[in-house]
XYZ file of C-alpha atoms in Angstrom:
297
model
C 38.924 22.170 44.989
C 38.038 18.634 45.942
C 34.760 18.674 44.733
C 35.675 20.275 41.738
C 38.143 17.816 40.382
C 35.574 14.909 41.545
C 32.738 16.418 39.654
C 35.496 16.763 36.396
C 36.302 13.205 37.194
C 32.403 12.014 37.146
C 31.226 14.099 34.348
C 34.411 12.987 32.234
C 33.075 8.756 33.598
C 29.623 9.714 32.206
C 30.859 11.108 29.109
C 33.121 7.930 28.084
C 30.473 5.918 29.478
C 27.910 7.321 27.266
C 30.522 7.094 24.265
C 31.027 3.866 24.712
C 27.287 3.137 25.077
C 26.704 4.915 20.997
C 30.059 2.976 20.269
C 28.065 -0.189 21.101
C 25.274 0.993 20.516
C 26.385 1.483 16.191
C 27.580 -2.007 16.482
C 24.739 -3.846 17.575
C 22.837 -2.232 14.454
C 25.857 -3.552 12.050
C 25.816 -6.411 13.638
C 21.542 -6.810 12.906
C 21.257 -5.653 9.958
C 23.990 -8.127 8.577
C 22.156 -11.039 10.743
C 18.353 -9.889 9.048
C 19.630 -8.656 5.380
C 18.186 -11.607 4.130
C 15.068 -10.378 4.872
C 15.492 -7.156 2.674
C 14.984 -9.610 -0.428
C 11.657 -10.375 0.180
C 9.020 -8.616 -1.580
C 5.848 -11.091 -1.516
C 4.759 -10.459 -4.733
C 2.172 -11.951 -7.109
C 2.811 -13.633 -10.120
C 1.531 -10.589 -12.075
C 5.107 -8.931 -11.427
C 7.863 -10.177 -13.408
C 10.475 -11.864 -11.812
C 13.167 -10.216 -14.152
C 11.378 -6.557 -12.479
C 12.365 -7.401 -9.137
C 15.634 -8.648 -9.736
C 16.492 -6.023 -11.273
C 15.490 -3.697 -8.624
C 17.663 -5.849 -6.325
C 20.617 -5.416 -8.638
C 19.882 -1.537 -9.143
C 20.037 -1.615 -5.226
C 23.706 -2.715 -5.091
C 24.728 0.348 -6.574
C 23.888 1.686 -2.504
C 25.568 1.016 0.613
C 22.630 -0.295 2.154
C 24.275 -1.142 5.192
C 25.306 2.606 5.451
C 21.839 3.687 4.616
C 20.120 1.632 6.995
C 22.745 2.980 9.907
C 21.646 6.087 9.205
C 18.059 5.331 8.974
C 18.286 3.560 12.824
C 20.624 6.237 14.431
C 17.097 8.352 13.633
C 14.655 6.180 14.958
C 17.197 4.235 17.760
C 14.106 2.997 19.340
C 13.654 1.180 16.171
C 14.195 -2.481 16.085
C 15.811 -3.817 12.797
C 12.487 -5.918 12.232
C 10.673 -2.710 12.269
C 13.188 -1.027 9.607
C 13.159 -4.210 7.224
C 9.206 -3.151 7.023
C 10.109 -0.159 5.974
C 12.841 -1.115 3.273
C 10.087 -4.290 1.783
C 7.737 -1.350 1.567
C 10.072 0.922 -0.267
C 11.048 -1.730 -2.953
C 7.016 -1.980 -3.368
C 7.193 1.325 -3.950
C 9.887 1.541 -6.296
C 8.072 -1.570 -8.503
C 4.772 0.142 -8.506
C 6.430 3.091 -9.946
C 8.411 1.255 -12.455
C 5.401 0.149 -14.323
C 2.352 3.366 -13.137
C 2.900 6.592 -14.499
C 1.714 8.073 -11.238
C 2.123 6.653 -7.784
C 2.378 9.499 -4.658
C 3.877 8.261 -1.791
C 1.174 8.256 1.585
C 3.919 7.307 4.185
C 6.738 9.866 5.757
C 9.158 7.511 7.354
C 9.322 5.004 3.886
C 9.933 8.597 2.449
C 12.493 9.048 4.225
C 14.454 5.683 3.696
C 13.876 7.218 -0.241
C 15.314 10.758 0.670
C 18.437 8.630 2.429
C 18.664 7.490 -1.331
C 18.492 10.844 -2.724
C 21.290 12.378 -0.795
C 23.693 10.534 -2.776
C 22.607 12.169 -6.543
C 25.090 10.267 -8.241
C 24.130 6.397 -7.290
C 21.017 7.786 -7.473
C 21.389 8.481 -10.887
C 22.917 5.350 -11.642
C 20.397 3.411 -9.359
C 17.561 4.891 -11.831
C 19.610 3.883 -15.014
C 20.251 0.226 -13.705
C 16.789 -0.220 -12.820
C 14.777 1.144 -15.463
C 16.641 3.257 -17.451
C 15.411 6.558 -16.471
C 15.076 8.865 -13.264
C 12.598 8.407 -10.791
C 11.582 11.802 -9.649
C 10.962 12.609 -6.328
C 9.010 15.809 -5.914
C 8.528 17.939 -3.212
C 5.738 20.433 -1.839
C 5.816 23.050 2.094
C 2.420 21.577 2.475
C 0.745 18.243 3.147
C -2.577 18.139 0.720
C -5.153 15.534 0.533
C -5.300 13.154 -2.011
C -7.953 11.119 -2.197
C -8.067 9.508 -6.009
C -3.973 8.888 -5.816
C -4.049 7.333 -2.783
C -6.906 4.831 -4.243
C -4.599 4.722 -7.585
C -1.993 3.209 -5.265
C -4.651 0.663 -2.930
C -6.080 -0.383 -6.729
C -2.493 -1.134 -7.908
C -0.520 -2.593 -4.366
C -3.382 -5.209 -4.099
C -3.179 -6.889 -7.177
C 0.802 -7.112 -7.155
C 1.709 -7.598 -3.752
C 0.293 -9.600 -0.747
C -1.207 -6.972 1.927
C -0.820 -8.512 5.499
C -0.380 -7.248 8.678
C 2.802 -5.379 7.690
C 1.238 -3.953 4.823
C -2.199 -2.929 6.964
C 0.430 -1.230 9.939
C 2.412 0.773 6.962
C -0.307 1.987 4.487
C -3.573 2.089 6.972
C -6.767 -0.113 5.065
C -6.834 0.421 1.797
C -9.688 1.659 -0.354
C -10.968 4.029 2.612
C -11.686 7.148 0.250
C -12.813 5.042 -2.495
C -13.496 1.353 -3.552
C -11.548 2.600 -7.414
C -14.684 1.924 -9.574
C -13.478 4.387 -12.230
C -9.358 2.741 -12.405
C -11.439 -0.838 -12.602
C -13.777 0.118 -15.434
C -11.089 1.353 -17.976
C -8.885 -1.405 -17.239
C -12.056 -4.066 -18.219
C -13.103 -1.912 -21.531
C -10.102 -0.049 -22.178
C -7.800 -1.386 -25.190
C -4.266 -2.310 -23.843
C -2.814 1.064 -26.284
C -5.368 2.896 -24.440
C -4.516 2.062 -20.694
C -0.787 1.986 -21.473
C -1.188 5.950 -23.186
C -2.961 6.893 -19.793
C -1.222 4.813 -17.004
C 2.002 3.020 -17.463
C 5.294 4.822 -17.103
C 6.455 6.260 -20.550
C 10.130 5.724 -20.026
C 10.969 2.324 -18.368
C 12.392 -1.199 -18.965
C 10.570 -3.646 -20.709
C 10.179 -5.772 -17.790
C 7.970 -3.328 -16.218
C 6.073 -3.468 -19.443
C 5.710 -6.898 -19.099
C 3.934 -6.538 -15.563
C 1.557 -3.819 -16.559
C 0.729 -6.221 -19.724
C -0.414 -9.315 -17.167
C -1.681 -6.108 -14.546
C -3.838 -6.059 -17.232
C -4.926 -9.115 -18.351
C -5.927 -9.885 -14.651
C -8.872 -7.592 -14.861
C -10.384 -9.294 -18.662
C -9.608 -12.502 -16.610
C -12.544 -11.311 -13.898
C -15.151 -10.403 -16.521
C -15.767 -13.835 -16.428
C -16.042 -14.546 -13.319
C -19.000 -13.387 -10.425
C -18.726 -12.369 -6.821
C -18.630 -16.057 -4.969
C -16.063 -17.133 -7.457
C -13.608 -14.662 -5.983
C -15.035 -14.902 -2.719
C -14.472 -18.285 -2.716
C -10.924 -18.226 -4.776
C -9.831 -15.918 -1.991
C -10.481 -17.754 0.958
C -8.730 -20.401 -0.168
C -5.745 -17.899 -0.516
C -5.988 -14.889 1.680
C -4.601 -12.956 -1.288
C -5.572 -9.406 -1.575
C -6.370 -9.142 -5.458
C -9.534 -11.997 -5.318
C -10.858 -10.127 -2.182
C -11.089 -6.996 -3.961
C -12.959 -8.013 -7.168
C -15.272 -9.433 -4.508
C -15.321 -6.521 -2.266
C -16.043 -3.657 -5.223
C -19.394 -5.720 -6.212
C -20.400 -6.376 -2.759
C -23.158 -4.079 -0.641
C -21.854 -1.248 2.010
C -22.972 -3.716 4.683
C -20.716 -6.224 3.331
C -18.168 -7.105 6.394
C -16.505 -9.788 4.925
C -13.990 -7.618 3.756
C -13.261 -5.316 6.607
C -9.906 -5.897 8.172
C -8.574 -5.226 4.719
C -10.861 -2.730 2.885
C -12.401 0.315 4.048
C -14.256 1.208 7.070
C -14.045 -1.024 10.600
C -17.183 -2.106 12.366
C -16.691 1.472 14.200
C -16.342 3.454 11.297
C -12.772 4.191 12.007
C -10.288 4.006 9.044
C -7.669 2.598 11.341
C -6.311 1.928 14.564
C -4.028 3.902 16.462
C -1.220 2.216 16.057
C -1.774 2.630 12.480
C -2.890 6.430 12.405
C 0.318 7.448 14.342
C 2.428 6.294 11.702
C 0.348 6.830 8.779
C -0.890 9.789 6.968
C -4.689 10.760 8.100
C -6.910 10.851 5.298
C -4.695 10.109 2.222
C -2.092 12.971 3.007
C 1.720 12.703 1.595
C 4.948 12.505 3.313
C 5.170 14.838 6.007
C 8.328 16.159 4.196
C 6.992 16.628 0.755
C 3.076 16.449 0.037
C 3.606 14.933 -3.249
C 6.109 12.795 -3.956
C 5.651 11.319 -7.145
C 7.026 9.249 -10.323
C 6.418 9.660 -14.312
């Protein structure tokens, strides 16, 4: 009888022990995501996007308990740090800027996905989050299967490189970009193409006029490069590290061309990343692991 009531007395020590420890354990992610939520602001984007855009996205945000969201999102992934998740969440406003202004962007990554489907679960500031932001839904659609997508996933590498800066972050999310394809054909119409044309074929019907605005300069920034050759950009982006000068210089430039190889395409090894990368990313241009097409019009 002894032992029993001692082994009640220990389990019921481990079991308010272990409370206590996902008690603290809830807190201490409160407590960093208020500390980092500055960080959530920061896209690092070109000068290509409007400013307006990406305010507005911020504002659209609000309608969200972020804090809420992002509990949920770490109680998932506890072995998460809050640095890790803020990757995540700069990612996920990418996302939601490229698909502001592209008719079609898939989403390649399952756990920025998810953050999204966190967003989905609550249809009505959903709804409003859409209206706020653009003025019309973003649709999220889902598929059993994972498929491989070669040309969207190129669509998105041609698009995320000339609005946003692709560093380390960027290259642990998405993988190297260009890896199916350097995105020839999405260059050539946007240097021959007339702006009615290109706006008809790519650029979100229904959406604000900010967006607009960004697919306007998007566009300008390839008529810009007709005048300019290969060591221009070479040079311009050396002095800047920016990802949109590298690839005008990396699409003319020979397969042996390593200059451009911790960014674009194939390492030294022929890998198309490294393992740190290919656990969390989708092997050869695949969708979320939840939906195999998750896509905007």
């Amino acid at each position: 009888m002894i032992y029993i009531i001692g082994a009640l007395f220990i389990g019921l020590f481990i079991f308010l022990f272990t409370r206590e420890s996902e008690k603290a354990k809830l807190e201490r992610f409160k407590r960093e995501y208020q500390i980092s939520k500055g960080d959530m602001q920061n896209i690092d984007f070109f000068d290509v996007v409007s400013e307006r855009l990406a305010y507005s996205l911020d504002n659209a945000l609000q309608t969200f308990d972020t804090a809420q969201l992002n509990l949920e999102f770490r109680i998932q992934y506890p072995r998460m740090s809050q640095k890790q998740v803020n990757e995540y969440w700069r990612e996920l406003k990418r996302y939601f800027i490229l698909v502001a202004i592209f008719k079609k962007v898939e989403m390649f990554h399952s756990k920025v996905d998810e953050l999204w489907h966190l967003m989905l679960k609550d249809e009505k500031n959903y709804e409003r989050f859409c209206q706020e932001y653009i003025g019309s839904k973003i649709q999220h659609i889902s598929h059993s299967q994972p498929t491989f997508k070669p040309t969207e996933r190129t669509f998105l590498d041609f698009c995320y490189v000339q609005l946003f800066t692709v560093d380390k972050v960027s290259l642990r999310i998405w993988g190297k970009f260009f890896k199916e394809d350097k995105g020839k054909q999405f260059l050539d119409d946007f240097e021959t193409l007339s702006i009615s044309s290109l706006k008809e074929k790519y650029m979100r019907t229904q959406t604000s006029l900010e967006a607009e605005e960004t697919f306007i300069k998007f566009h300008k920034r390839f008529i810009e490069i007709n005048e300019a050759n290969v060591k221009r950009w070479k040079d311009k982006y050396n002095e800047t590290n920016d990802a949109g000068p590298a690839y005008f210089a990396y699409i003319d430039a020979g397969e042996s061309d390593k200059e451009f190889n911790e960014v674009f395409g194939q390492d030294s090894h022929g890998n198309t990343s490294d393992s740190s990368t290919h656990s969390d990313n989708h092997d050869s241009g695949s969708s979320c692991s939840s939906c195999s097409s998750c896509s905007s019009s």
